[in-house]
Amino acid sequence: MIVWLEKGADASYVQRVLADLGLWALRLDGPEGTVGFSVQPWSRKVPLETLRGIEGVASVAAPASSHRLVDAATLPVEVAGVRIGGSRPVLMAGPCSVETPGQIEQVAGRLAARGVTFLRGGAFKPRSSPYAFQGHGEQALAWLRRAADAHGLKVVTEALSEASVPAVAEVADLIQVGSRNMHNSALLQAIARRGKAVLLKRGMAATVEEWLQAGEYLLFHGASAVVFCERGIRSFDASTRNLLDLGAVALLRHVHQLPVVVDPSHALGRRDLMPPLARAALAAGAAGLLVEIHPSPGQALSDGPQALRLDDFDALVDSLETATPAIRTPPAPPAGRADRAGR
Amino acid sequence: MIVWLEKGADASYVQRVLADLGLWALRLDGPEGTVGFSVQPWSRKVPLETLRGIEGVASVAAPASSHRLVDAATLPVEVAGVRIGGSRPVLMAGPCSVETPGQIEQVAGRLAARGVTFLRGGAFKPRSSPYAFQGHGEQALAWLRRAADAHGLKVVTEALSEASVPAVAEVADLIQVGSRNMHNSALLQAIARRGKAVLLKRGMAATVEEWLQAGEYLLFHGASAVVFCERGIRSFDASTRNLLDLGAVALLRHVHQLPVVVDPSHALGRRDLMPPLARAALAAGAAGLLVEIHPSPGQALSDGPQALRLDDFDALVDSLETATPAIRTPPAPPAGRADRAGR
Amino acid sequence: MIVWLEKGADASYVQRVLADLGLWALRLDGPEGTVGFSVQPWSRKVPLETLRGIEGVASVAAPASSHRLVDAATLPVEVAGVRIGGSRPVLMAGPCSVETPGQIEQVAGRLAARGVTFLRGGAFKPRSSPYAFQGHGEQALAWLRRAADAHGLKVVTEALSEASVPAVAEVADLIQVGSRNMHNSALLQAIARRGKAVLLKRGMAATVEEWLQAGEYLLFHGASAVVFCERGIRSFDASTRNLLDLGAVALLRHVHQLPVVVDPSHALGRRDLMPPLARAALAAGAAGLLVEIHPSPGQALSDGPQALRLDDFDALVDSLETATPAIRTPPAPPAGRADRAGR
Amino acid sequence: MIVWLEKGADASYVQRVLADLGLWALRLDGPEGTVGFSVQPWSRKVPLETLRGIEGVASVAAPASSHRLVDAATLPVEVAGVRIGGSRPVLMAGPCSVETPGQIEQVAGRLAARGVTFLRGGAFKPRSSPYAFQGHGEQALAWLRRAADAHGLKVVTEALSEASVPAVAEVADLIQVGSRNMHNSALLQAIARRGKAVLLKRGMAATVEEWLQAGEYLLFHGASAVVFCERGIRSFDASTRNLLDLGAVALLRHVHQLPVVVDPSHALGRRDLMPPLARAALAAGAAGLLVEIHPSPGQALSDGPQALRLDDFDALVDSLETATPAIRTPPAPPAGRADRAGR
């Protein structure tokens, strides 16, 4: 954003007013005493009209937003009857991979009892190595849906390829786009065209602006809503698996007014730090949490070391209820199969 | 850390147990069927004895800690009679630069009334450009001390050069090492030799391990205590001034059991996001906050855009009191000048 | 990699030998005097047998490679009759987007005259914004092939979606995977199954290990060869568009013995720095260059500011010929349409 | 930089001209049809007059440089009679630490015979851990100077603390500021006041702009010249010790016209990749190289794994002579002790 001064205006005065408003302004000098200020992107957001009203300001120009549909979204969004981004945080939890019908059924039962609304679980797994377990595919989708329905839960699961979009869209209430695919515009389009809500994980090195533009792809091509998900970005420090960026979460929630959930499991990779960071995420403005759970992490086919055991999860929810009273609010009564018809 | 198996041991079994414990283990194969596991640094911390007790494990070896004195520190630390890292969060606040006796006096009065314990203010300013304001130096130290004493506050202020250490140590209760100097071992030594407590800001691209080693320099050379301060690290995204790493805060507090405070002013550079991130910092385990305040940010000689106005600060404290009841606990009665003798 | 010592061995001696070999070894102490060394990943590559032969070493264990097919590849690779990774650097050049039949024809003629072997040009464009130009699609593929054939050039072009793979594979001699899709395993598989050679750009924040694993996906699913392409990674400094990592180029060429080309256009985004960095890329071990050219950069539908004009390109090739005599070696005589049958 | 258009000007035309010139311009829209362009920092450098001459442009404003003295420097600089940044690359080499009089004497003799001009060696070592070897201090300075003088070499060595500046300045022809101290303005000032030339290493996460501003501190406070040194920056990938940024080298040499040398030893930490990257550095525009050598790397007190053996260094120089004929030009005849008087 640029603030251009009238000739002869008191540039120091204008700079002081901008600083007072919370704007980092870099002074630019032109010929014949013309002066402008380039406003740094990490400045506080201030209405253009306020800036135009400053004495000595001739003109204020800003780039057109490249994500108009995202900007126009309002809080909360509703996904399969669940409000995300309202006063009550939404819990999404489940195993990294859906491994057996029994595993997902056991987990679903326990989670439903603790106020979880969305059951997560991977049927198609994005893996760095072609030799790693790639997920049980379509049959896992069926197990996941069945377990969710049995306990009145909604389903969030990832679509990894254009080819798998129809099958995933058939069972998911909220279709997940993984970190590795945030920049994959072909997949974004294929998913969006199903008209459902999408959980959009941030790319490992994506700027907030690129993340919002990926959201724009989704809305532009027909997604009914976008829920953003921060899951940690790449860092130079190996002491946590990724670097959780709660500044970005606060930015999305408080400046852009968007629903954003946090995945502390991938962000940290450390089970022992989950409770404090889950509480911090909610304090920063997260609309909910996406947490990996496993009844027996040592048996997990993927990401076991970061999965919470069922007991750990109970402790996490207890801790959240203490810190965030709203989370205790009873969820809507389990909707059961009747609701599925209306999805 | 390395886990070495007995010949013929069931390596898959051991790997499952490690995953169950929260350890990311990379399998290493040697000749004649020897197997080891290299444990990734982002794993949960588990006592070596637990690992040695796993069936099939022959030996466990770990690098010696390079910060034994830091490891031996216990919570809370006491700095000029104030407990940091106990149950009550500690507020440190004040202007970026001490500009006039009147400015710092006005600020001190307002802060004391809101439960702030440490008055901050820069007398020597680290600046990227030699043309920027470098601080009012020794006279500012005197103004700062006088204002603090008048309102029963403690003083935290930065020593920027070996030459200024004696003057700073004379007035400060807590000597600050800035981000730009975390790796400056000569300054760390000069400060430590004064025997006072030190607030150690994390370097802009320092790993947690390097940060702890800088703390070790301080304790090794005589500092009475080290309070760590996370202030954001360098990032590829310009939407916040720096990237606040609350994962590192949780790691220092919950794994290393160290006192760590958070400076949300420098971390974000955005006044509008301070309240949610201040609350998130405390939720993650911060022992306190270091906040920039200015009665008139537009007039500030440095960093005005990120300074909170006095009213903004009141609102911030109100919000913290709601979210973190412990912060309301009445502080110790103002100690006044009588206490100074005992510093 | 772990080096485990015999009980009672002289650990200092072993550490000196390791350092002498160029290995950064972190000492690990176990119970009863057991000692191991963890070798840091940025160490020189040394055969395991050499390490096992050191006096006092009991055992050496290393993780199994997660990219065995990539490891087994040999230099040079042959793509449509062109040797990549041999003594003569390979030039790949063309416009960011194929815009009109005339544009690509004009460019092809000029490039063929200067020893370029591969004509590049985008038919499907990966863009951060849904509102940006997305490429002319299948008709652009036809224009590109026709222009290449008319001048005896091979074709390299990007496949952006699973759906477009068949059309791209039909005309391309070398199928490009863009940075945004390096982690897109579904696309990697769809492309690999066509059995052609693939140009694999490094992801914006991909480690070398992840890049090699993406190559493994390609070879595992049937690609005939993989040519790696470094195009700059994400950085905290805005003075170049991306950060060119020639250390990774040297690593791929000299340690892994793989063909790697460099795209200095995207790496820098600065036309004025292309010649020195193109020469540096070849000096570091690049097997060739991928360069964006436009007859009239101001008219370009994408990335004009970084495109070289045709005259700039002539100057670049002149400069390369001076610095890298091998580049002057006459290429194989233009193969023309006769060759196409055998593609 | 901002380009402001006249009312009613053809904004698309102006944007095309800017792209043609190599400028990335972000369009900014104001009220009543006012249009401006914000030029991205990774754009080609174009004289402001050229931009002002574009039809439709009303005004061009740019920030004042924050490093005017650096901007005014010209190439080559002369340091103790050696031209740096001229046509002949300058070699600086020696051990990480000066360990014994015999070690540095042996190295000096071998290096002088291969055209090295500056002998490097650490007397005061910056170390992350207080328990690591910190250098032999003032006596090492004496050994270093004596060895250099005996073989007609100049001396470059690091000043680590304000307290050690006088002793270092007494023996050094070129005073080194290490990476950890680039942001240490107190040390920069103390060194600059001695009036000698300074080798300024780039901070681990310093932007090019911050690096130039650190150079400005040096010139502003009296340094006779500044030689910049790229030694790798922090990265997310552990496959090299640091990430060598040759784009920054080209930028300093070709855009800012400054002398910049490259330290491939610290950049990579891998002895096996030094020759290709040393050649690449010179191709990118480096005025010279700073290389770590040790007669017996296994015995080195610091950084042995990255030191070249004397034979490796011979091979490196042979390879550079082939690739960079100018490096063969005989250096000025050894100046011997007579020259010292005139330092």
PDB file of N, CA, C and O in Angstrom, chain A residues 229-267:
ATOM      1  N   CYS A 229      -6.223 -24.676   7.709  1.00  0.00           N
ATOM      2  CA  CYS A 229      -5.591 -25.478   8.759  1.00  0.00           C
ATOM      3  C   CYS A 229      -4.090 -25.240   8.804  1.00  0.00           C
ATOM      4  O   CYS A 229      -3.382 -25.559   7.843  1.00  0.00           O
ATOM      5  N   GLU A 230      -3.620 -24.672   9.895  1.00  0.00           N
ATOM      6  CA  GLU A 230      -2.177 -24.472  10.119  1.00  0.00           C
ATOM      7  C   GLU A 230      -1.610 -25.736  10.739  1.00  0.00           C
ATOM      8  O   GLU A 230      -2.129 -26.220  11.755  1.00  0.00           O
ATOM      9  N   ARG A 231      -0.521 -26.253  10.147  1.00  0.00           N
ATOM     10  CA  ARG A 231       0.043 -27.518  10.636  1.00  0.00           C
ATOM     11  C   ARG A 231       1.557 -27.444  10.761  1.00  0.00           C
ATOM     12  O   ARG A 231       2.217 -28.472  10.817  1.00  0.00           O
ATOM     13  N   GLY A 232       2.068 -26.207  10.831  1.00  0.00           N
ATOM     14  CA  GLY A 232       3.511 -26.057  10.994  1.00  0.00           C
ATOM     15  C   GLY A 232       4.185 -25.882   9.660  1.00  0.00           C
ATOM     16  O   GLY A 232       3.765 -26.473   8.657  1.00  0.00           O
ATOM     17  N   ILE A 233       5.200 -25.043   9.654  1.00  0.00           N
ATOM     18  CA  ILE A 233       5.954 -24.806   8.436  1.00  0.00           C
ATOM     19  C   ILE A 233       7.389 -25.277   8.641  1.00  0.00           C
ATOM     20  O   ILE A 233       7.798 -25.632   9.733  1.00  0.00           O
ATOM     21  N   ARG A 234       8.117 -25.247   7.563  1.00  0.00           N
ATOM     22  CA  ARG A 234       9.495 -25.729   7.570  1.00  0.00           C
ATOM     23  C   ARG A 234      10.388 -24.783   8.337  1.00  0.00           C
ATOM     24  O   ARG A 234      10.241 -23.564   8.209  1.00  0.00           O
ATOM     25  N   SER A 235      11.340 -25.322   9.066  1.00  0.00           N
ATOM     26  CA  SER A 235      12.223 -24.483   9.853  1.00  0.00           C
ATOM     27  C   SER A 235      13.637 -25.027   9.858  1.00  0.00           C
ATOM     28  O   SER A 235      13.884 -26.159   9.457  1.00  0.00           O
ATOM     29  N   PHE A 236      14.550 -24.216  10.329  1.00  0.00           N
ATOM     30  CA  PHE A 236      15.959 -24.608  10.420  1.00  0.00           C
ATOM     31  C   PHE A 236      16.249 -25.368  11.708  1.00  0.00           C
ATOM     32  O   PHE A 236      17.384 -25.793  11.937  1.00  0.00           O
ATOM     33  N   ASP A 237      15.260 -25.516  12.575  1.00  0.00           N
ATOM     34  CA  ASP A 237      15.506 -26.108  13.884  1.00  0.00           C
ATOM     35  C   ASP A 237      14.813 -27.455  13.999  1.00  0.00           C
ATOM     36  O   ASP A 237      13.602 -27.551  13.835  1.00  0.00           O
ATOM     37  N   ALA A 238      15.598 -28.483  14.316  1.00  0.00           N
ATOM     38  CA  ALA A 238      15.042 -29.832  14.364  1.00  0.00           C
ATOM     39  C   ALA A 238      14.416 -30.174  15.705  1.00  0.00           C
ATOM     40  O   ALA A 238      13.979 -31.290  15.907  1.00  0.00           O
ATOM     41  N   SER A 239      14.328 -29.201  16.627  1.00  0.00           N
ATOM     42  CA  SER A 239      13.824 -29.593  17.946  1.00  0.00           C
ATOM     43  C   SER A 239      12.306 -29.795  17.969  1.00  0.00           C
ATOM     44  O   SER A 239      11.791 -30.418  18.899  1.00  0.00           O
ATOM     45  N   THR A 240      11.609 -29.274  16.988  1.00  0.00           N
ATOM     46  CA  THR A 240      10.224 -29.712  16.777  1.00  0.00           C
ATOM     47  C   THR A 240      10.119 -30.133  15.306  1.00  0.00           C
ATOM     48  O   THR A 240      10.880 -29.665  14.466  1.00  0.00           O
ATOM     49  N   ARG A 241       9.167 -31.003  14.987  1.00  0.00           N
ATOM     50  CA  ARG A 241       9.112 -31.560  13.629  1.00  0.00           C
ATOM     51  C   ARG A 241       8.876 -30.455  12.601  1.00  0.00           C
ATOM     52  O   ARG A 241       9.442 -30.449  11.521  1.00  0.00           O
ATOM     53  N   ASN A 242       8.000 -29.532  12.908  1.00  0.00           N
ATOM     54  CA  ASN A 242       7.761 -28.360  12.086  1.00  0.00           C
ATOM     55  C   ASN A 242       7.646 -27.177  13.035  1.00  0.00           C
ATOM     56  O   ASN A 242       7.725 -27.330  14.248  1.00  0.00           O
ATOM     57  N   LEU A 243       7.421 -25.998  12.480  1.00  0.00           N
ATOM     58  CA  LEU A 243       7.360 -24.794  13.298  1.00  0.00           C
ATOM     59  C   LEU A 243       5.923 -24.267  13.266  1.00  0.00           C
ATOM     60  O   LEU A 243       5.447 -23.815  12.221  1.00  0.00           O
ATOM     61  N   LEU A 244       5.249 -24.339  14.396  1.00  0.00           N
ATOM     62  CA  LEU A 244       3.849 -23.913  14.460  1.00  0.00           C
ATOM     63  C   LEU A 244       3.765 -22.384  14.410  1.00  0.00           C
ATOM     64  O   LEU A 244       4.369 -21.710  15.226  1.00  0.00           O
ATOM     65  N   ASP A 245       3.005 -21.869  13.457  1.00  0.00           N
ATOM     66  CA  ASP A 245       2.935 -20.422  13.237  1.00  0.00           C
ATOM     67  C   ASP A 245       1.602 -19.877  13.753  1.00  0.00           C
ATOM     68  O   ASP A 245       0.656 -19.690  12.991  1.00  0.00           O
ATOM     69  N   LEU A 246       1.537 -19.609  15.041  1.00  0.00           N
ATOM     70  CA  LEU A 246       0.270 -19.114  15.599  1.00  0.00           C
ATOM     71  C   LEU A 246       0.034 -17.643  15.243  1.00  0.00           C
ATOM     72  O   LEU A 246      -1.102 -17.170  15.325  1.00  0.00           O
ATOM     73  N   GLY A 247       1.074 -16.932  14.825  1.00  0.00           N
ATOM     74  CA  GLY A 247       0.862 -15.580  14.293  1.00  0.00           C
ATOM     75  C   GLY A 247      -0.043 -15.625  13.063  1.00  0.00           C
ATOM     76  O   GLY A 247      -0.942 -14.796  12.902  1.00  0.00           O
ATOM     77  N   ALA A 248       0.190 -16.606  12.208  1.00  0.00           N
ATOM     78  CA  ALA A 248      -0.657 -16.739  11.023  1.00  0.00           C
ATOM     79  C   ALA A 248      -2.094 -17.091  11.410  1.00  0.00           C
ATOM     80  O   ALA A 248      -3.054 -16.645  10.771  1.00  0.00           O
ATOM     81  N   VAL A 249      -2.229 -17.882  12.461  1.00  0.00           N
ATOM     82  CA  VAL A 249      -3.573 -18.245  12.925  1.00  0.00           C
ATOM     83  C   VAL A 249      -4.309 -16.995  13.419  1.00  0.00           C
ATOM     84  O   VAL A 249      -5.472 -16.747  13.050  1.00  0.00           O
ATOM     85  N   ALA A 250      -3.625 -16.187  14.209  1.00  0.00           N
ATOM     86  CA  ALA A 250      -4.247 -14.954  14.707  1.00  0.00           C
ATOM     87  C   ALA A 250      -4.595 -14.016  13.542  1.00  0.00           C
ATOM     88  O   ALA A 250      -5.634 -13.358  13.538  1.00  0.00           O
ATOM     89  N   LEU A 251      -3.720 -13.988  12.564  1.00  0.00           N
ATOM     90  CA  LEU A 251      -3.937 -13.132  11.395  1.00  0.00           C
ATOM     91  C   LEU A 251      -5.190 -13.576  10.635  1.00  0.00           C
ATOM     92  O   LEU A 251      -6.037 -12.759  10.260  1.00  0.00           O
ATOM     93  N   LEU A 252      -5.320 -14.865  10.413  1.00  0.00           N
ATOM     94  CA  LEU A 252      -6.484 -15.341   9.673  1.00  0.00           C
ATOM     95  C   LEU A 252      -7.760 -15.102  10.473  1.00  0.00           C
ATOM     96  O   LEU A 252      -8.773 -14.682   9.914  1.00  0.00           O
ATOM     97  N   ARG A 253      -7.694 -15.364  11.775  1.00  0.00           N
ATOM     98  CA  ARG A 253      -8.905 -15.240  12.581  1.00  0.00           C
ATOM     99  C   ARG A 253      -9.282 -13.774  12.831  1.00  0.00           C
ATOM    100  O   ARG A 253     -10.439 -13.385  12.661  1.00  0.00           O
ATOM    101  N   HIS A 254      -8.314 -12.979  13.258  1.00  0.00           N
ATOM    102  CA  HIS A 254      -8.652 -11.651  13.765  1.00  0.00           C
ATOM    103  C   HIS A 254      -8.577 -10.554  12.695  1.00  0.00           C
ATOM    104  O   HIS A 254      -9.241  -9.545  12.820  1.00  0.00           O
ATOM    105  N   VAL A 255      -7.754 -10.738  11.691  1.00  0.00           N
ATOM    106  CA  VAL A 255      -7.669  -9.713  10.650  1.00  0.00           C
ATOM    107  C   VAL A 255      -8.530 -10.108   9.453  1.00  0.00           C
ATOM    108  O   VAL A 255      -9.341  -9.322   8.970  1.00  0.00           O
ATOM    109  N   HIS A 256      -8.374 -11.352   8.992  1.00  0.00           N
ATOM    110  CA  HIS A 256      -9.144 -11.775   7.815  1.00  0.00           C
ATOM    111  C   HIS A 256     -10.507 -12.348   8.177  1.00  0.00           C
ATOM    112  O   HIS A 256     -11.320 -12.591   7.285  1.00  0.00           O
ATOM    113  N   GLN A 257     -10.742 -12.606   9.463  1.00  0.00           N
ATOM    114  CA  GLN A 257     -12.041 -13.133   9.911  1.00  0.00           C
ATOM    115  C   GLN A 257     -12.400 -14.445   9.234  1.00  0.00           C
ATOM    116  O   GLN A 257     -13.506 -14.624   8.716  1.00  0.00           O
ATOM    117  N   LEU A 258     -11.432 -15.359   9.231  1.00  0.00           N
ATOM    118  CA  LEU A 258     -11.655 -16.647   8.582  1.00  0.00           C
ATOM    119  C   LEU A 258     -11.571 -17.775   9.606  1.00  0.00           C
ATOM    120  O   LEU A 258     -10.890 -17.656  10.626  1.00  0.00           O
ATOM    121  N   PRO A 259     -12.227 -18.894   9.308  1.00  0.00           N
ATOM    122  CA  PRO A 259     -12.138 -20.039  10.221  1.00  0.00           C
ATOM    123  C   PRO A 259     -10.820 -20.777   9.992  1.00  0.00           C
ATOM    124  O   PRO A 259     -10.495 -21.133   8.861  1.00  0.00           O
ATOM    125  N   VAL A 260     -10.072 -20.964  11.057  1.00  0.00           N
ATOM    126  CA  VAL A 260      -8.786 -21.642  10.927  1.00  0.00           C
ATOM    127  C   VAL A 260      -8.652 -22.616  12.088  1.00  0.00           C
ATOM    128  O   VAL A 260      -8.924 -22.270  13.236  1.00  0.00           O
ATOM    129  N   VAL A 261      -8.288 -23.833  11.764  1.00  0.00           N
ATOM    130  CA  VAL A 261      -8.055 -24.820  12.814  1.00  0.00           C
ATOM    131  C   VAL A 261      -6.563 -25.143  12.834  1.00  0.00           C
ATOM    132  O   VAL A 261      -5.837 -24.850  11.890  1.00  0.00           O
ATOM    133  N   VAL A 262      -6.124 -25.718  13.924  1.00  0.00           N
ATOM    134  CA  VAL A 262      -4.700 -26.002  14.093  1.00  0.00           C
ATOM    135  C   VAL A 262      -4.494 -27.503  14.288  1.00  0.00           C
ATOM    136  O   VAL A 262      -5.245 -28.147  15.015  1.00  0.00           O
ATOM    137  N   ASP A 263      -3.487 -28.022  13.611  1.00  0.00           N
ATOM    138  CA  ASP A 263      -3.100 -29.420  13.738  1.00  0.00           C
ATOM    139  C   ASP A 263      -1.794 -29.475  14.528  1.00  0.00           C
ATOM    140  O   ASP A 263      -0.704 -29.374  13.962  1.00  0.00           O
ATOM    141  N   PRO A 264      -1.894 -29.596  15.850  1.00  0.00           N
ATOM    142  CA  PRO A 264      -0.652 -29.579  16.634  1.00  0.00           C
ATOM    143  C   PRO A 264       0.140 -30.872  16.495  1.00  0.00           C
ATOM    144  O   PRO A 264       1.323 -30.903  16.827  1.00  0.00           O
ATOM    145  N   SER A 265      -0.490 -31.928  16.000  1.00  0.00           N
ATOM    146  CA  SER A 265       0.215 -33.205  15.871  1.00  0.00           C
ATOM    147  C   SER A 265       1.343 -33.081  14.856  1.00  0.00           C
ATOM    148  O   SER A 265       2.503 -33.401  15.140  1.00  0.00           O
ATOM    149  N   HIS A 266       1.022 -32.627  13.652  1.00  0.00           N
ATOM    150  CA  HIS A 266       2.069 -32.485  12.639  1.00  0.00           C
ATOM    151  C   HIS A 266       2.982 -31.306  12.943  1.00  0.00           C
ATOM    152  O   HIS A 266       4.156 -31.310  12.588  1.00  0.00           O
ATOM    153  N   ALA A 267       2.435 -30.271  13.548  1.00  0.00           N
ATOM    154  CA  ALA A 267       3.236 -29.086  13.795  1.00  0.00           C
ATOM    155  C   ALA A 267       4.440 -29.409  14.663  1.00  0.00           C
ATOM    156  O   ALA A 267       5.547 -28.923  14.423  1.00  0.00           O
TER     157      ALA A 267
END
